[in-house]
Amino acid sequence: MAIKKIGVLTSGGDAPGMNAAVRAVVRTALSRGLEVVGVYGGYDGLINGDSRPMNLRSVSNIINRGGTVLLSARSPEFRTEAGMQKAISQCLKHEIEGLVIIGGDGSFRGAQDLTRRGFPCIGIPATIDNDISCCEHTIGYDTALNTCMELCDKLRDTMQSHGRCSVVEVMGRHAGYIALNVGIAIGATSIIVPEVEYNFQRDVLDRIEMAQATGKNDFIVVVAEGIGGAEQMAKDIEEKTGIVTRATILGHVQRGGTPTLSDRVLASRFGARAVELLLEGKSNRVVAEQLGKILDFDIEEALAMKKTLDMDLYNMALEISI
Ligand code: ADP
């Protein structure tokens, strides 16, 4: 029997573009004759039955806003069997027959647990870290890259004026996608990512010295969060080279802001496809983008896939950013 009512929630770390995905889910659902409720506060909201019916105007004026109007949370209670059962009984009580879950890999593990207990879920990848293996670009990643690039450009102005070195730590959890791409875009002297074994002498000092020898006198080192230690690295660089060096940890400014065009379009496509999948009777799927096409994968298979850093891109960066 065809479903009549679905819910949508955002979970885990927020990402710019989540609102655009919520909007697309709501509008597609309504357009296809479904009722749709917004669940507030991620899995916590599911457990507490904090949901409200959405109409076409509920999602007006949000496509351009960062963060998530549905609010997000990390819900330890949801990871307990009792919490999970509460969430399912709330869905039954509110006659929600399928859920669209917008978040990262943790959120998809939760979706998988719900599906295993007979509740249909579709995941939409939204994380600035871009660490969902089946998906080339996740919602929020493009915005975060552009935010980081702009902030680094600003730092660079001061580094150039004063002939200094800047160590910039960017987000990405265990992945170096933000660091690598931002490093290329701003012409960082060194790019330190968790996917490549790190050697301070070779990867930082030697490169600064090489650049110095050819007349360069300002330097930016981009360090991925997965490596960390920007403060110490700055001290070590200053001590070894004598170049005044400052550390900047960009932090949560990277997660906020107006989503870029790419993120808005991607989020809209993901949202629409997620609703279609529920209407097709599918469950435990995650939507994804590869080579510009929207695909979907089994969540379990998607979570088991490995995503590797593009080493050609990394090596190209080493060659040209000097
Ligand atoms: P993200 O979705 O951004 O990776 P988290 O890892 O914090 O963020 O996950 C968001 C929420 O998903 C958690 O607070 C928890 O409720 C749920 N979750 C995470 N991991 C699991 C898991 N292994 N099993 C069930 N639920 C999980």
Short mmCIF file of C-alpha atoms and ligand atoms in Angstrom, two decimals:
data_model
loop_
_atom_site.label_atom_id
_atom_site.label_comp_id
_atom_site.label_asym_id
_atom_site.label_seq_id
_atom_site.Cartn_x
_atom_site.Cartn_y
_atom_site.Cartn_z
CA MET A 1 0.00 0.00 0.00
CA ALA A 2 1.29 3.43 -0.92
CA ILE A 3 2.55 5.62 1.90
CA LYS A 4 0.61 8.74 2.84
CA LYS A 5 2.78 10.58 5.31
CA ILE A 6 6.53 11.05 5.71
CA GLY A 7 8.81 12.87 8.13
CA VAL A 8 12.03 14.78 7.53
CA LEU A 9 14.79 15.54 10.04
CA THR A 10 18.32 16.91 10.15
CA SER A 11 20.85 15.14 12.38
CA GLY A 12 24.47 15.35 13.50
CA GLY A 13 26.71 18.27 12.53
CA ASP A 14 24.88 20.98 10.60
CA ALA A 15 25.92 21.86 7.07
CA PRO A 16 24.98 24.76 4.78
CA GLY A 17 22.39 23.49 2.31
CA MET A 18 20.49 21.33 4.78
CA ASN A 19 17.61 23.80 4.56
CA ALA A 20 17.54 23.54 0.79
CA ALA A 21 17.24 19.76 1.18
CA VAL A 22 14.41 20.10 3.73
CA ARG A 23 12.62 22.46 1.36
CA ALA A 24 12.96 20.03 -1.55
CA VAL A 25 11.71 17.10 0.54
CA VAL A 26 8.67 19.07 1.72
CA ARG A 27 7.78 20.51 -1.68
CA THR A 28 8.28 17.22 -3.56
CA ALA A 29 6.25 15.30 -0.98
CA LEU A 30 3.38 17.80 -1.13
CA SER A 31 3.49 17.92 -4.90
CA ARG A 32 3.17 14.12 -5.03
CA GLY A 33 0.17 14.11 -2.69
CA LEU A 34 1.96 13.09 0.50
CA GLU A 35 1.60 14.68 3.91
CA VAL A 36 4.91 15.70 5.43
CA VAL A 37 5.99 16.58 8.94
CA GLY A 38 9.19 18.27 10.04
CA VAL A 39 10.83 16.59 13.04
CA TYR A 40 12.67 19.13 15.22
CA GLY A 41 16.02 18.40 16.85
CA GLY A 42 17.22 15.28 15.01
CA TYR A 43 16.69 11.87 16.63
CA ASP A 44 15.92 13.55 19.97
CA GLY A 45 12.91 15.18 18.31
CA LEU A 46 11.84 11.82 16.93
CA ILE A 47 11.98 10.26 20.39
CA ASN A 48 10.06 13.15 21.96
CA GLY A 49 7.48 13.40 19.17
CA ASP A 50 8.52 16.98 18.40
CA SER A 51 7.11 17.19 14.90
CA ARG A 52 4.96 19.68 13.03
CA PRO A 53 3.02 19.41 9.79
CA MET A 54 4.70 21.24 6.93
CA ASN A 55 2.95 23.09 4.14
CA LEU A 56 4.34 24.81 1.06
CA ARG A 57 4.96 28.02 3.02
CA SER A 58 6.65 26.27 5.96
CA VAL A 59 9.81 26.13 3.88
CA SER A 60 9.64 29.60 2.32
CA ASN A 61 12.76 31.75 2.48
CA ILE A 62 15.08 29.03 3.76
CA ILE A 63 16.90 27.91 0.60
CA ASN A 64 19.46 30.69 1.12
CA ARG A 65 20.03 30.09 4.84
CA GLY A 66 22.84 28.12 6.48
CA GLY A 67 22.28 25.88 9.51
CA THR A 68 19.02 24.00 9.76
CA VAL A 69 15.57 25.35 10.55
CA LEU A 70 14.65 21.86 11.80
CA LEU A 71 17.50 22.11 14.33
CA SER A 72 19.95 19.28 14.83
CA ALA A 73 21.25 17.26 17.74
CA ARG A 74 23.51 14.46 18.78
CA SER A 75 21.22 11.99 20.53
CA PRO A 76 22.87 9.42 22.82
CA GLU A 77 19.39 8.17 23.83
CA PHE A 78 18.63 7.17 20.26
CA ARG A 79 21.55 4.74 20.37
CA THR A 80 19.84 2.72 23.11
CA GLU A 81 17.21 0.09 22.27
CA ALA A 82 14.69 1.90 24.50
CA GLY A 83 15.33 5.21 22.69
CA MET A 84 14.98 3.55 19.31
CA GLN A 85 11.69 1.91 20.31
CA LYS A 86 10.38 5.23 21.60
CA ALA A 87 11.25 6.82 18.26
CA ILE A 88 9.40 4.10 16.36
CA SER A 89 6.29 4.30 18.56
CA GLN A 90 6.21 8.09 18.11
CA CYS A 91 6.29 7.58 14.34
CA LEU A 92 3.46 5.06 14.56
CA LYS A 93 1.48 7.42 16.81
CA HIS A 94 1.88 10.27 14.32
CA GLU A 95 1.25 7.91 11.38
CA ILE A 96 4.64 8.70 9.84
CA GLU A 97 5.38 5.88 7.39
CA GLY A 98 8.82 6.85 6.14
CA LEU A 99 11.64 9.17 7.11
CA VAL A 100 14.14 11.26 5.21
CA ILE A 101 17.27 11.72 7.32
CA ILE A 102 19.62 14.52 6.36
CA GLY A 103 23.04 14.15 8.00
CA GLY A 104 26.36 12.33 8.00
CA ASP A 105 27.51 8.75 8.50
CA GLY A 106 26.48 8.62 12.19
CA SER A 107 22.97 9.64 11.24
CA PHE A 108 22.89 6.96 8.54
CA ARG A 109 23.86 4.30 11.08
CA GLY A 110 20.83 5.43 13.03
CA ALA A 111 18.70 5.23 9.86
CA GLN A 112 19.96 1.71 9.30
CA ASP A 113 18.95 0.72 12.83
CA LEU A 114 15.45 2.08 12.24
CA THR A 115 15.19 0.22 8.94
CA ARG A 116 16.29 -3.02 10.57
CA ARG A 117 13.33 -2.60 12.93
CA GLY A 118 10.98 -2.30 9.96
CA PHE A 119 10.86 1.48 9.56
CA PRO A 120 11.63 2.82 6.04
CA CYS A 121 14.40 5.47 5.92
CA ILE A 122 16.27 7.29 3.17
CA GLY A 123 19.50 9.17 3.93
CA ILE A 124 20.70 12.41 2.36
CA PRO A 125 24.47 13.11 2.75
CA ALA A 126 24.99 16.51 4.33
CA THR A 127 28.35 17.21 5.93
CA ILE A 128 31.05 19.74 5.20
CA ASP A 129 33.65 16.96 5.66
CA ASN A 130 32.67 15.24 2.37
CA ASP A 131 33.43 11.91 4.03
CA ILE A 132 30.58 9.83 2.61
CA SER A 133 32.30 7.31 0.35
CA CYS A 134 29.59 6.72 -2.26
CA CYS A 135 29.10 10.42 -2.84
CA GLU A 136 31.50 12.72 -4.68
CA HIS A 137 30.12 15.87 -3.10
CA THR A 138 28.06 16.09 0.08
CA ILE A 139 25.77 18.99 0.93
CA GLY A 140 27.74 21.77 2.60
CA TYR A 141 31.16 20.79 1.32
CA ASP A 142 31.28 23.34 -1.50
CA THR A 143 30.15 26.13 0.80
CA ALA A 144 32.76 25.19 3.42
CA LEU A 145 35.51 25.11 0.78
CA ASN A 146 34.60 28.59 -0.39
CA THR A 147 34.34 29.93 3.16
CA CYS A 148 37.78 28.52 4.02
CA MET A 149 39.27 29.88 0.83
CA GLU A 150 37.97 33.38 1.54
CA LEU A 151 39.23 33.32 5.13
CA CYS A 152 42.65 32.08 4.04
CA ASP A 153 42.82 34.80 1.39
CA LYS A 154 42.28 37.35 4.16
CA LEU A 155 45.03 35.80 6.26
CA ARG A 156 47.30 35.82 3.28
CA ASP A 157 47.03 39.61 2.97
CA THR A 158 48.56 40.03 6.41
CA MET A 159 51.14 37.29 5.89
CA GLN A 160 52.28 39.04 2.69
CA SER A 161 52.38 42.50 4.23
CA HIS A 162 54.52 41.31 7.12
CA GLY A 163 56.49 38.49 5.50
CA ARG A 164 55.13 35.93 7.92
CA CYS A 165 54.04 32.33 8.00
CA SER A 166 50.49 31.24 8.81
CA VAL A 167 49.43 27.77 9.92
CA VAL A 168 45.72 27.34 9.23
CA GLU A 169 43.80 24.40 10.63
CA VAL A 170 40.70 23.50 8.64
CA MET A 171 37.90 21.04 9.41
CA GLY A 172 37.28 17.66 7.81
CA ARG A 173 37.30 15.22 10.73
CA HIS A 174 39.40 12.24 9.59
CA ALA A 175 39.43 13.36 5.97
CA GLY A 176 41.70 15.80 4.15
CA TYR A 177 39.37 16.89 1.35
CA ILE A 178 38.87 20.41 2.64
CA ALA A 179 42.57 20.84 3.43
CA LEU A 180 43.74 19.59 0.03
CA ASN A 181 41.30 21.61 -2.06
CA VAL A 182 41.61 24.80 -0.03
CA GLY A 183 45.40 24.35 -0.03
CA ILE A 184 45.39 24.23 -3.83
CA ALA A 185 42.99 27.15 -4.12
CA ILE A 186 45.05 29.47 -1.91
CA GLY A 187 48.48 28.26 -3.04
CA ALA A 188 49.54 26.88 0.35
CA THR A 189 53.25 26.10 0.66
CA SER A 190 52.40 22.92 2.58
CA ILE A 191 49.22 20.87 2.81
CA ILE A 192 49.08 18.39 5.67
CA VAL A 193 46.35 15.73 5.40
CA PRO A 194 45.65 12.59 7.45
CA GLU A 195 45.74 10.38 4.35
CA VAL A 196 49.48 11.02 3.83
CA GLU A 197 52.10 10.14 6.43
CA TYR A 198 53.35 13.38 7.93
CA ASN A 199 56.96 14.41 8.33
CA PHE A 200 57.57 17.93 9.73
CA GLN A 201 61.03 18.34 8.18
CA ARG A 202 60.09 17.12 4.71
CA ASP A 203 56.51 18.44 4.47
CA VAL A 204 56.91 21.80 6.17
CA LEU A 205 60.49 22.99 6.78
CA ASP A 206 62.04 21.79 3.53
CA ARG A 207 59.21 23.31 1.51
CA ILE A 208 59.41 26.65 3.28
CA GLU A 209 63.18 26.71 2.77
CA MET A 210 62.83 25.79 -0.89
CA ALA A 211 60.30 28.58 -1.45
CA GLN A 212 62.44 31.02 0.55
CA ALA A 213 65.46 30.22 -1.61
CA THR A 214 63.54 31.38 -4.68
CA GLY A 215 62.51 34.67 -3.08
CA LYS A 216 59.21 33.88 -1.40
CA ASN A 217 58.80 35.49 1.99
CA ASP A 218 55.24 34.66 3.09
CA PHE A 219 53.92 31.17 3.64
CA ILE A 220 50.68 29.40 4.42
CA VAL A 221 50.59 25.87 5.80
CA VAL A 222 47.14 24.25 5.68
CA VAL A 223 46.66 21.51 8.26
CA ALA A 224 43.66 19.20 8.33
CA GLU A 225 41.77 18.79 11.61
CA GLY A 226 42.63 15.06 11.46
CA ILE A 227 46.31 16.01 12.00
CA GLY A 228 45.70 19.00 14.28
CA GLY A 229 48.37 20.62 16.43
CA ALA A 230 48.43 23.93 14.55
CA GLU A 231 49.61 25.93 17.59
CA GLN A 232 52.57 23.65 18.19
CA MET A 233 53.42 23.52 14.52
CA ALA A 234 53.50 27.32 14.37
CA LYS A 235 55.88 27.41 17.36
CA ASP A 236 58.12 24.79 15.78
CA ILE A 237 58.24 26.63 12.43
CA GLU A 238 59.13 29.92 14.12
CA GLU A 239 61.80 28.24 16.25
CA LYS A 240 63.42 26.42 13.32
CA THR A 241 63.17 29.13 10.64
CA GLY A 242 63.03 32.40 12.56
CA ILE A 243 59.97 33.41 10.48
CA VAL A 244 57.21 34.96 12.59
CA THR A 245 54.48 32.32 12.49
CA ARG A 246 50.86 32.41 13.68
CA ALA A 247 48.34 29.62 14.03
CA THR A 248 44.69 30.10 13.12
CA ILE A 249 42.12 27.43 13.81
CA LEU A 250 39.18 28.37 11.60
CA GLY A 251 36.68 26.33 13.65
CA HIS A 252 32.93 26.52 13.32
CA VAL A 253 32.80 29.52 10.98
CA GLN A 254 33.47 26.84 8.35
CA ARG A 255 30.13 25.18 9.03
CA GLY A 256 28.00 28.28 8.70
CA GLY A 257 26.97 30.81 6.10
CA THR A 258 24.91 31.10 2.99
CA PRO A 259 25.03 27.92 0.91
CA THR A 260 26.64 28.22 -2.51
CA LEU A 261 24.69 27.66 -5.71
CA SER A 262 26.18 24.16 -6.06
CA ASP A 263 25.09 23.17 -2.57
CA ARG A 264 21.56 24.52 -3.08
CA VAL A 265 21.12 22.67 -6.37
CA LEU A 266 22.64 19.44 -5.02
CA ALA A 267 20.47 19.60 -1.90
CA SER A 268 17.37 20.19 -4.01
CA ARG A 269 18.14 17.20 -6.23
CA PHE A 270 18.89 14.97 -3.24
CA GLY A 271 15.69 16.03 -1.46
CA ALA A 272 13.48 15.36 -4.46
CA ARG A 273 15.09 11.96 -5.14
CA ALA A 274 14.79 10.88 -1.50
CA VAL A 275 11.01 11.37 -1.61
CA GLU A 276 10.77 9.50 -4.91
CA LEU A 277 12.62 6.56 -3.38
CA LEU A 278 10.15 6.37 -0.49
CA LEU A 279 7.27 6.54 -3.00
CA GLU A 280 8.90 3.68 -4.94
CA GLY A 281 8.74 1.63 -1.74
CA LYS A 282 12.53 1.74 -1.22
CA SER A 283 14.16 1.80 2.19
CA ASN A 284 17.62 1.82 3.72
CA ARG A 285 19.01 3.79 0.77
CA VAL A 286 21.27 6.81 0.70
CA VAL A 287 21.15 9.21 -2.24
CA ALA A 288 24.49 10.19 -3.75
CA GLU A 289 26.05 12.13 -6.58
CA GLN A 290 28.66 10.74 -8.95
CA LEU A 291 29.80 12.48 -12.14
CA GLY A 292 26.81 14.79 -11.91
CA LYS A 293 24.26 11.96 -11.72
CA ILE A 294 22.01 11.28 -8.73
CA LEU A 295 22.26 7.65 -7.63
CA ASP A 296 21.26 5.69 -4.56
CA PHE A 297 23.02 3.01 -2.55
CA ASP A 298 22.16 0.55 0.19
CA ILE A 299 23.14 2.33 3.43
CA GLU A 300 25.08 -0.64 4.77
CA GLU A 301 27.07 -0.98 1.55
CA ALA A 302 27.60 2.77 1.42
CA LEU A 303 28.96 2.86 4.97
CA ALA A 304 31.36 0.01 4.21
CA MET A 305 32.89 1.75 1.18
CA LYS A 306 36.27 3.45 1.44
CA LYS A 307 36.84 6.91 0.02
CA THR A 308 40.41 7.76 -0.83
CA LEU A 309 42.07 11.09 -1.34
CA ASP A 310 42.96 11.82 -4.95
CA MET A 311 46.75 11.37 -4.82
CA ASP A 312 47.22 12.83 -8.31
CA LEU A 313 45.63 16.01 -7.02
CA TYR A 314 47.82 15.92 -3.92
CA ASN A 315 50.99 15.45 -5.97
CA MET A 316 49.97 18.20 -8.36
CA ALA A 317 49.50 20.51 -5.38
CA LEU A 318 53.02 19.70 -4.15
CA GLU A 319 54.44 20.51 -7.56
CA ILE A 320 52.72 23.82 -8.18
CA SER A 321 52.28 25.31 -4.70
CA ILE A 322 55.85 26.30 -4.06
P1 ADP B 1 26.84 12.79 11.69
O1 ADP B 1 25.53 12.29 11.20
O2 ADP B 1 27.09 14.22 11.29
O3 ADP B 1 27.98 11.85 11.37
P2 ADP B 1 26.87 11.87 14.49
O4 ADP B 1 27.94 10.87 14.26
O5 ADP B 1 26.89 12.68 15.74
O6 ADP B 1 26.74 12.92 13.29
O7 ADP B 1 25.46 11.10 14.47
C1 ADP B 1 24.24 11.76 14.67
C2 ADP B 1 23.33 10.92 15.51
O8 ADP B 1 23.10 9.67 14.87
C3 ADP B 1 23.91 10.52 16.88
O9 ADP B 1 23.71 11.50 17.84
C4 ADP B 1 23.13 9.27 17.20
O10 ADP B 1 21.85 9.56 17.73
C5 ADP B 1 22.95 8.63 15.84
N1 ADP B 1 24.00 7.61 15.65
C6 ADP B 1 25.31 7.81 15.43
N2 ADP B 1 25.99 6.64 15.34
C7 ADP B 1 25.06 5.68 15.49
C8 ADP B 1 25.11 4.25 15.49
N3 ADP B 1 26.27 3.59 15.31
N4 ADP B 1 23.96 3.59 15.68
C9 ADP B 1 22.80 4.26 15.86
N5 ADP B 1 22.69 5.59 15.86
C10 ADP B 1 23.79 6.30 15.67
#
